[in-house]
Amino acid sequence: MLRIGEGAFIGSVSSLLFEGGVRGATAVALENVQLGVLDSQRLDAEFSSMSDQFRNLVVSLDRRLKEVTDRAVDIKLKKEMLEKYMKGKKRLIKQGNSDERMFTITEGEAYIVRKTESGYVPLANLFKGDFFGQVPFFDIGHEPFSASVFGSDDLKVSKMDTDSLQQEYQKLSPTFKNIIEHLATCISVTTMLACDYKKKTVKKRS
C-alpha cells in the first residue's frame, strides 16, 4: 500500500492505545531499519487527558485510514460498492466548497466520495462517533475541498467546536502531533492510490 521512511510511525492509534487491537496491514523492511519504541504509557496518559471531542477525532481519524485502505483494496480487486455510497443518499457537502464546519455523527451513516476524471471513487463509510468536515489543523485530502459527503436518511449530526479543537491540538506533545499528522498524510496518500487504481480500472475497460 505505502512506502514509509524515517520519521514515520508503524502501527495504528488503536493498536497503540487499546488492548486487543488487530493490525490491518503488514509492515515489511526493505533494508536495514532502526526502530524507536514509543512510550505507550505516556501516550495513553496524554490520550486520556484529552477532551471527549478530541479523543473521538483521533479515533475517527484512525478508522478513516482503515476505511480508505479497505476501499483502495476493493477498487484494486474490482469490488467497489459505489451504489451503496451514493444511490438515494443526500449530499451534505459538495466537493470543492469552502465549508469550514465540522460535525460528529450521532446517528446514521455518512459516505465520503471523490469525483475524478475517471468517475466517482468511494473513500470511506462513517458511523456514529466519526467526524466529517474541514479540520483546521491538517488536510487528509477529503472533504470539503477534495470530496463530497453523502448521508443516510437517518443521519443525525452535532456541530463540533473547531476553535477548542485547534487550541487543544496546539497543546499536544510533539510526538502525539507527529502521530496525528502522519495519520493525515497516510490517509491523503492512500486516497491518491485509490484514485489511481480507479483510473487504471477504467483504462482497462476502455
Coordinates of C-alpha atoms in Angstrom, one line a residue:
M1 CA 0.0 0.0 0.0
L2 CA 2.6 2.6 1.1
R3 CA 6.3 3.0 1.4
I4 CA 7.3 5.0 4.5
G5 CA 10.7 6.2 5.7
E6 CA 12.5 8.0 8.5
G7 CA 10.2 9.7 11.0
A8 CA 7.1 7.7 10.0
F9 CA 5.1 5.6 12.5
I10 CA 4.4 1.9 12.2
G11 CA 1.1 0.8 13.7
S12 CA -2.2 2.4 14.3
V13 CA -3.6 4.6 17.2
S14 CA -5.9 1.8 18.2
S15 CA -3.1 -0.7 18.4
L16 CA -1.0 1.7 20.4
L17 CA -3.7 2.8 22.9
F18 CA -6.2 -0.1 23.1
E19 CA -5.6 -3.7 24.2
G20 CA -6.6 -6.4 21.8
G21 CA -6.3 -4.2 18.7
V22 CA -5.9 -6.2 15.4
R23 CA -3.4 -4.8 12.9
G24 CA -4.9 -4.2 9.4
A25 CA -1.7 -4.3 7.4
T26 CA 1.8 -6.0 7.4
A27 CA 5.0 -3.9 7.6
V28 CA 8.0 -5.3 5.7
A29 CA 11.5 -3.9 5.9
L30 CA 13.1 -3.1 2.5
E31 CA 16.6 -2.7 4.0
N32 CA 18.2 -2.4 7.5
V33 CA 15.7 -0.4 9.6
Q34 CA 16.3 1.1 13.0
L35 CA 13.1 1.5 15.1
G36 CA 12.4 3.6 18.2
V37 CA 9.9 2.2 20.6
L38 CA 7.2 4.7 21.7
D39 CA 6.3 5.1 25.4
S40 CA 2.8 3.8 25.2
Q41 CA 2.1 4.6 28.9
R42 CA 3.0 8.2 28.4
L43 CA 0.9 8.4 25.2
D44 CA -2.0 6.7 26.8
A45 CA -1.9 9.2 29.7
E46 CA -1.9 12.1 27.2
F47 CA -4.8 10.5 25.3
S48 CA -6.8 10.0 28.5
S49 CA -6.3 13.7 29.4
M50 CA -7.8 14.9 26.1
S51 CA -11.4 16.2 25.9
D52 CA -14.0 13.7 24.6
Q53 CA -14.3 15.7 21.4
F54 CA -10.6 15.5 20.6
R55 CA -10.3 11.8 21.6
N56 CA -13.2 11.0 19.3
L57 CA -11.5 12.9 16.5
V58 CA -8.3 10.9 16.9
V59 CA -10.1 7.5 17.0
S60 CA -12.2 8.5 14.0
L61 CA -9.1 9.6 12.1
D62 CA -7.6 6.1 12.7
R63 CA -10.8 4.5 11.5
R64 CA -10.8 6.7 8.4
L65 CA -7.4 5.4 7.4
K66 CA -8.6 1.8 7.7
E67 CA -11.7 2.7 5.6
V68 CA -9.8 4.3 2.8
T69 CA -7.3 1.5 2.8
D70 CA -10.1 -1.1 2.5
R71 CA -11.7 1.0 -0.3
A72 CA -8.4 1.1 -2.2
V73 CA -8.1 -2.7 -1.9
D74 CA -11.7 -3.1 -3.1
I75 CA -11.1 -0.9 -6.2
K76 CA -7.9 -2.8 -6.9
L77 CA -9.9 -6.1 -6.7
K78 CA -12.8 -4.6 -8.7
K79 CA -15.1 -4.9 -5.7
E80 CA -16.0 -1.3 -5.1
M81 CA -19.5 -0.6 -3.9
L82 CA -20.3 2.9 -5.3
E83 CA -24.1 2.3 -5.3
K84 CA -24.0 1.9 -1.5
Y85 CA -22.3 5.2 -1.2
M86 CA -24.4 7.4 -3.5
K87 CA -27.7 5.8 -4.6
G88 CA -30.6 7.5 -2.8
K89 CA -28.3 9.5 -0.5
K90 CA -28.5 13.2 0.3
R91 CA -25.4 15.2 -0.4
L92 CA -24.4 17.2 2.7
I93 CA -21.1 18.7 1.5
K94 CA -20.3 19.3 -2.2
Q95 CA -16.7 18.7 -3.3
G96 CA -14.9 22.0 -3.8
N97 CA -17.0 24.0 -1.4
S98 CA -15.2 26.1 1.2
D99 CA -17.3 24.9 4.2
E100 CA -15.3 25.4 7.4
R101 CA -17.7 23.5 9.7
M102 CA -17.1 20.1 11.3
F103 CA -19.7 17.6 12.5
T104 CA -19.8 14.4 14.5
I105 CA -22.3 11.7 13.7
T106 CA -24.7 10.9 16.4
E107 CA -26.9 8.6 14.4
G108 CA -26.9 7.0 10.9
E109 CA -24.1 6.9 8.4
A110 CA -22.1 9.2 6.1
Y111 CA -20.2 8.4 2.9
I112 CA -17.2 10.1 1.5
V113 CA -16.9 10.1 -2.3
R114 CA -14.4 11.9 -4.6
K115 CA -15.2 12.9 -8.1
T116 CA -12.3 12.3 -10.6
E117 CA -11.9 12.3 -14.3
S118 CA -12.2 8.5 -14.2
G119 CA -15.5 8.7 -12.3
Y120 CA -16.6 8.7 -8.6
V121 CA -14.3 7.0 -6.1
P122 CA -15.8 5.7 -2.8
L123 CA -13.4 6.6 0.1
A124 CA -14.9 6.0 3.5
N125 CA -18.1 4.9 5.2
L126 CA -18.5 6.8 8.5
F127 CA -20.6 5.8 11.5
K128 CA -21.7 7.1 15.0
G129 CA -18.8 8.9 16.7
D130 CA -17.0 9.7 13.4
F131 CA -16.4 13.2 12.2
F132 CA -16.7 14.9 8.8
G133 CA -15.9 18.4 7.6
Q134 CA -12.9 20.6 7.5
V135 CA -10.3 20.0 10.2
P136 CA -8.5 23.3 10.9
F137 CA -5.0 21.8 11.6
F138 CA -4.4 19.1 8.9
D139 CA -5.6 18.1 5.5
I140 CA -6.5 14.5 4.7
G141 CA -7.4 15.1 1.1
H142 CA -11.1 14.5 1.6
E143 CA -14.0 16.8 2.3
P144 CA -14.7 19.6 1.7
F145 CA -12.1 20.6 -1.0
S146 CA -11.4 17.1 -2.4
A147 CA -14.5 15.0 -1.7
S148 CA -18.2 15.2 -1.2
V149 CA -20.2 13.9 1.8
F150 CA -23.4 12.0 1.4
G151 CA -25.7 11.0 4.3
S152 CA -28.2 8.2 5.0
D153 CA -31.9 9.0 5.6
D154 CA -31.5 8.6 9.4
L155 CA -28.3 10.6 9.7
K156 CA -28.1 13.0 12.7
V157 CA -25.1 15.1 13.5
S158 CA -23.8 17.5 16.1
K159 CA -21.6 20.5 15.2
M160 CA -18.0 20.4 16.6
D161 CA -16.2 23.3 18.2
T162 CA -13.3 23.8 15.8
D163 CA -11.8 26.7 17.9
S164 CA -11.4 24.5 21.0
L165 CA -10.0 21.6 18.9
Q166 CA -7.4 23.9 17.4
Q167 CA -6.4 25.1 20.9
E168 CA -6.2 21.6 22.2
Y169 CA -4.1 20.5 19.2
Q170 CA -1.5 23.2 19.9
K171 CA -1.0 21.9 23.4
L172 CA -0.2 18.3 22.4
S173 CA 3.2 16.8 22.8
P174 CA 5.4 16.8 19.6
T175 CA 5.1 13.0 19.5
F176 CA 1.3 13.0 19.5
K177 CA 1.2 15.8 17.0
N178 CA 3.5 13.8 14.7
I179 CA 1.3 10.7 15.1
I180 CA -1.8 12.7 14.1
E181 CA 0.0 14.4 11.1
H182 CA 1.4 11.0 10.0
L183 CA -2.2 9.6 10.1
A184 CA -3.5 12.5 8.0
T185 CA -0.6 12.1 5.5
C186 CA -1.3 8.3 5.2
I187 CA -5.0 9.0 4.5
S188 CA -4.1 11.5 1.8
V189 CA -1.6 9.2 0.1
T190 CA -3.8 6.2 0.3
T191 CA -6.7 8.2 -1.2
M192 CA -4.5 9.1 -4.2
L193 CA -3.6 5.4 -4.5
A194 CA -7.3 4.5 -4.6
C195 CA -8.0 7.1 -7.3
D196 CA -5.0 5.8 -9.3
Y197 CA -6.5 2.2 -9.1
K198 CA -9.8 3.6 -10.3
K199 CA -8.1 5.3 -13.2
K200 CA -6.3 2.1 -14.2
T201 CA -9.5 0.1 -13.9
V202 CA -11.4 2.5 -16.3
K203 CA -8.5 2.4 -18.8
K204 CA -8.6 -1.4 -18.9
R205 CA -12.3 -1.4 -19.5
S206 CA -11.9 1.0 -22.4

